[in-house]
Amino acid sequence: MIVMKFGGSSVADAGKLRQVAALVAGSREQRPLVVLSAMGKTTDALFAAARAAQGGAIDEALATAATTFARAETAIRELFGSAASPPAAGCLAALGTMRDELGVLLRGVALLRELTPRTGDAIVAHGERIATTLFTALLAAQGIDVVHQDARTVVRTDDRFGAATPQRGEILSLAAQHMAPHLA
């Protein structure tokens, strides 16, 4: 098994996602475990949305977040063509759920005028969630057997949100429970 980690510029758009998919497909005999960052510039946009919400500018926050989803939707159209195609429809549905969740978080921040480190982490995590959703659908559409494991089911940290330390023992236990069966 190998671990393949791709940063934001490597998965910035549909073309880059296709390149990464080709690398992963070419490594299938090594049973790759793929880790993705958010698509390029997404994390910055989500931080900007969070700061706008903290300042009470909810319309600006939601508009900034909307640009992130618009970029993802553009990538979906480029990857899968018609929005009615099964991979595109699945991605769009997942993005709709994430957009709703993010909207709730941003409205809460705006209402309280408070952006805690924990809430900030929850907001920016949407970037990786978007990237992995698109990438998983791309691999599946190419006929590659894939299991999408949401990192939130495995990763545990201490409570110093924004600068947390991984809890290695708990992560190991959760990885054995949730990931090992798929990696075997």
Tab-separated table of C-alpha atoms in Angstrom:
chain	number	residue	atom	x	y	z
A	1	MET	CA	0.000	0.000	0.000
A	2	ILE	CA	1.102	3.568	-0.657
A	3	VAL	CA	-0.266	6.889	0.543
A	4	MET	CA	-0.703	9.513	-2.164
A	5	LYS	CA	-1.229	13.076	-0.881
A	6	PHE	CA	-2.228	15.846	-3.266
A	7	GLY	CA	-2.254	19.507	-2.306
A	8	GLY	CA	-4.626	22.227	-3.387
A	9	SER	CA	-2.863	23.270	-6.579
A	10	SER	CA	-2.793	19.595	-7.646
A	11	VAL	CA	-6.596	19.369	-7.459
A	12	ALA	CA	-7.451	22.982	-8.348
A	13	ASP	CA	-9.774	22.255	-11.278
A	14	ALA	CA	-11.207	19.527	-13.486
A	15	GLY	CA	-8.035	19.161	-15.535
A	16	LYS	CA	-5.885	18.774	-12.448
A	17	LEU	CA	-8.336	16.296	-10.931
A	18	ARG	CA	-8.088	14.219	-14.116
A	19	GLN	CA	-4.267	14.249	-13.870
A	20	VAL	CA	-4.406	13.088	-10.260
A	21	ALA	CA	-6.916	10.393	-11.188
A	22	ALA	CA	-4.524	9.143	-13.857
A	23	LEU	CA	-1.706	8.961	-11.296
A	24	VAL	CA	-3.909	7.056	-8.880
A	25	ALA	CA	-5.148	4.726	-11.615
A	26	GLY	CA	-1.560	4.033	-12.620
A	27	SER	CA	-0.744	3.084	-9.031
A	28	ARG	CA	-3.648	0.706	-8.413
A	29	GLU	CA	-1.388	-2.324	-8.042
A	30	GLN	CA	0.125	-0.556	-5.011
A	31	ARG	CA	-3.325	-0.117	-3.425
A	32	PRO	CA	-3.155	3.656	-2.980
A	33	LEU	CA	-4.685	5.455	-0.068
A	34	VAL	CA	-5.390	8.931	-1.435
A	35	VAL	CA	-5.474	12.081	0.679
A	36	LEU	CA	-6.611	15.364	-0.853
A	37	SER	CA	-6.404	18.982	0.173
A	38	ALA	CA	-9.095	21.449	-0.755
A	39	MET	CA	-9.133	22.613	-4.358
A	40	GLY	CA	-6.755	25.543	-4.901
A	41	LYS	CA	-7.806	28.833	-3.239
A	42	THR	CA	-10.787	27.186	-1.541
A	43	THR	CA	-9.400	27.343	1.996
A	44	ASP	CA	-8.597	31.047	1.616
A	45	ALA	CA	-12.115	31.712	0.351
A	46	LEU	CA	-13.682	29.813	3.235
A	47	PHE	CA	-11.550	31.703	5.773
A	48	ALA	CA	-12.638	34.958	4.107
A	49	ALA	CA	-16.286	33.898	4.334
A	50	ALA	CA	-15.837	33.079	8.021
A	51	ARG	CA	-14.232	36.465	8.733
A	52	ALA	CA	-16.998	38.272	6.856
A	53	ALA	CA	-19.598	36.420	8.910
A	54	GLN	CA	-17.750	37.280	12.101
A	55	GLY	CA	-18.025	40.939	11.113
A	56	GLY	CA	-21.765	40.540	10.623
A	57	ALA	CA	-21.608	40.688	6.833
A	58	ILE	CA	-23.643	37.557	6.221
A	59	ASP	CA	-24.486	38.408	2.610
A	60	GLU	CA	-20.792	38.840	1.828
A	61	ALA	CA	-19.965	35.632	3.691
A	62	LEU	CA	-22.553	33.626	1.783
A	63	ALA	CA	-21.503	35.159	-1.536
A	64	THR	CA	-17.860	34.310	-0.853
A	65	ALA	CA	-18.799	30.749	0.038
A	66	ALA	CA	-20.951	30.569	-3.089
A	67	THR	CA	-17.876	31.180	-5.252
A	68	THR	CA	-16.340	28.023	-3.805
A	69	PHE	CA	-19.382	25.987	-4.727
A	70	ALA	CA	-19.593	27.618	-8.161
A	71	ARG	CA	-15.999	26.567	-8.893
A	72	ALA	CA	-16.812	23.021	-7.788
A	73	GLU	CA	-19.941	22.978	-9.957
A	74	THR	CA	-17.880	24.137	-12.939
A	75	ALA	CA	-15.468	21.268	-12.305
A	76	ILE	CA	-18.404	18.844	-12.096
A	77	ARG	CA	-19.733	19.989	-15.479
A	78	GLU	CA	-16.259	19.670	-17.007
A	79	LEU	CA	-15.713	16.227	-15.498
A	80	PHE	CA	-19.118	14.662	-16.090
A	81	GLY	CA	-20.913	16.740	-18.701
A	82	SER	CA	-24.625	16.933	-18.082
A	83	ALA	CA	-25.810	17.710	-14.577
A	84	ALA	CA	-28.280	14.868	-15.092
A	85	SER	CA	-25.544	12.246	-15.414
A	86	PRO	CA	-25.420	10.006	-12.330
A	87	PRO	CA	-21.929	11.111	-11.172
A	88	ALA	CA	-22.764	14.791	-11.634
A	89	ALA	CA	-26.158	14.455	-9.960
A	90	GLY	CA	-24.590	12.703	-6.971
A	91	CYS	CA	-21.900	15.359	-6.626
A	92	LEU	CA	-24.404	18.193	-6.963
A	93	ALA	CA	-26.634	16.661	-4.297
A	94	ALA	CA	-23.670	16.299	-1.933
A	95	LEU	CA	-22.610	19.880	-2.644
A	96	GLY	CA	-26.133	21.066	-1.893
A	97	THR	CA	-25.992	19.420	1.520
A	98	MET	CA	-22.560	20.919	2.208
A	99	ARG	CA	-23.747	24.361	1.067
A	100	ASP	CA	-26.669	24.149	3.481
A	101	GLU	CA	-24.411	23.059	6.363
A	102	LEU	CA	-21.944	25.835	5.626
A	103	GLY	CA	-24.765	28.364	5.451
A	104	VAL	CA	-25.920	27.355	8.925
A	105	LEU	CA	-22.395	27.743	10.307
A	106	LEU	CA	-21.869	31.138	8.680
A	107	ARG	CA	-25.266	32.413	9.849
A	108	GLY	CA	-24.458	31.285	13.396
A	109	VAL	CA	-21.126	33.101	13.301
A	110	ALA	CA	-22.807	36.234	11.948
A	111	LEU	CA	-25.576	36.085	14.525
A	112	LEU	CA	-23.149	35.777	17.441
A	113	ARG	CA	-20.405	37.902	15.847
A	114	GLU	CA	-18.076	35.211	17.165
A	115	LEU	CA	-15.813	32.875	15.210
A	116	THR	CA	-14.417	30.245	17.535
A	117	PRO	CA	-11.448	28.173	16.389
A	118	ARG	CA	-13.685	25.095	16.422
A	119	THR	CA	-16.245	26.716	14.143
A	120	GLY	CA	-13.479	28.016	11.893
A	121	ASP	CA	-12.148	24.486	11.526
A	122	ALA	CA	-15.641	23.206	10.691
A	123	ILE	CA	-16.065	25.915	8.055
A	124	VAL	CA	-12.761	25.351	6.265
A	125	ALA	CA	-13.132	21.539	6.387
A	126	HIS	CA	-15.768	21.948	3.696
A	127	GLY	CA	-12.939	22.478	1.220
A	128	GLU	CA	-11.531	18.986	1.647
A	129	ARG	CA	-15.009	17.536	1.716
A	130	ILE	CA	-15.800	19.136	-1.649
A	131	ALA	CA	-12.545	17.953	-3.244
A	132	THR	CA	-12.892	14.380	-2.026
A	133	THR	CA	-16.511	14.192	-3.162
A	134	LEU	CA	-15.601	15.214	-6.704
A	135	PHE	CA	-12.523	13.022	-6.827
A	136	THR	CA	-14.308	9.928	-5.553
A	137	ALA	CA	-17.019	10.387	-8.182
A	138	LEU	CA	-14.380	10.853	-10.886
A	139	LEU	CA	-12.601	7.620	-9.990
A	140	ALA	CA	-15.878	5.720	-9.787
A	141	ALA	CA	-16.947	7.090	-13.188
A	142	GLN	CA	-13.669	5.748	-14.596
A	143	GLY	CA	-14.538	2.296	-13.267
A	144	ILE	CA	-12.023	2.402	-10.434
A	145	ASP	CA	-13.221	0.653	-7.295
A	146	VAL	CA	-13.102	3.309	-4.610
A	147	VAL	CA	-14.166	3.778	-1.010
A	148	HIS	CA	-14.640	7.332	0.204
A	149	GLN	CA	-13.764	7.632	3.865
A	150	ASP	CA	-14.684	10.946	5.462
A	151	ALA	CA	-11.631	11.956	7.494
A	152	ARG	CA	-13.912	13.147	10.283
A	153	THR	CA	-14.676	9.525	11.129
A	154	VAL	CA	-11.002	8.813	11.787
A	155	VAL	CA	-9.099	11.976	12.693
A	156	ARG	CA	-9.191	13.030	16.334
A	157	THR	CA	-7.331	15.885	17.953
A	158	ASP	CA	-7.130	17.622	21.266
A	159	ASP	CA	-9.412	20.605	21.843
A	160	ARG	CA	-6.969	23.293	20.715
A	161	PHE	CA	-8.973	23.985	17.561
A	162	GLY	CA	-7.066	25.910	14.939
A	163	ALA	CA	-3.773	24.490	16.260
A	164	ALA	CA	-4.771	21.021	17.435
A	165	THR	CA	-2.495	18.087	18.101
A	166	PRO	CA	-3.494	14.740	16.597
A	167	GLN	CA	-4.458	12.058	19.103
A	168	ARG	CA	-2.440	9.246	17.549
A	169	GLY	CA	-3.785	6.399	19.677
A	170	GLU	CA	-7.394	7.263	18.990
A	171	ILE	CA	-6.662	7.823	15.294
A	172	LEU	CA	-4.968	4.434	15.070
A	173	SER	CA	-7.936	2.742	16.715
A	174	LEU	CA	-10.463	4.488	14.469
A	175	ALA	CA	-8.366	3.808	11.367
A	176	ALA	CA	-8.249	0.124	12.270
A	177	GLN	CA	-12.025	0.132	12.649
A	178	HIS	CA	-13.026	2.238	9.631
A	179	MET	CA	-10.179	2.009	7.127
A	180	ALA	CA	-8.300	-1.248	7.655
A	181	PRO	CA	-11.126	-3.426	6.309
A	182	HIS	CA	-11.013	-1.498	3.019
A	183	LEU	CA	-7.232	-1.522	2.818
A	184	ALA	CA	-6.973	-5.274	3.390
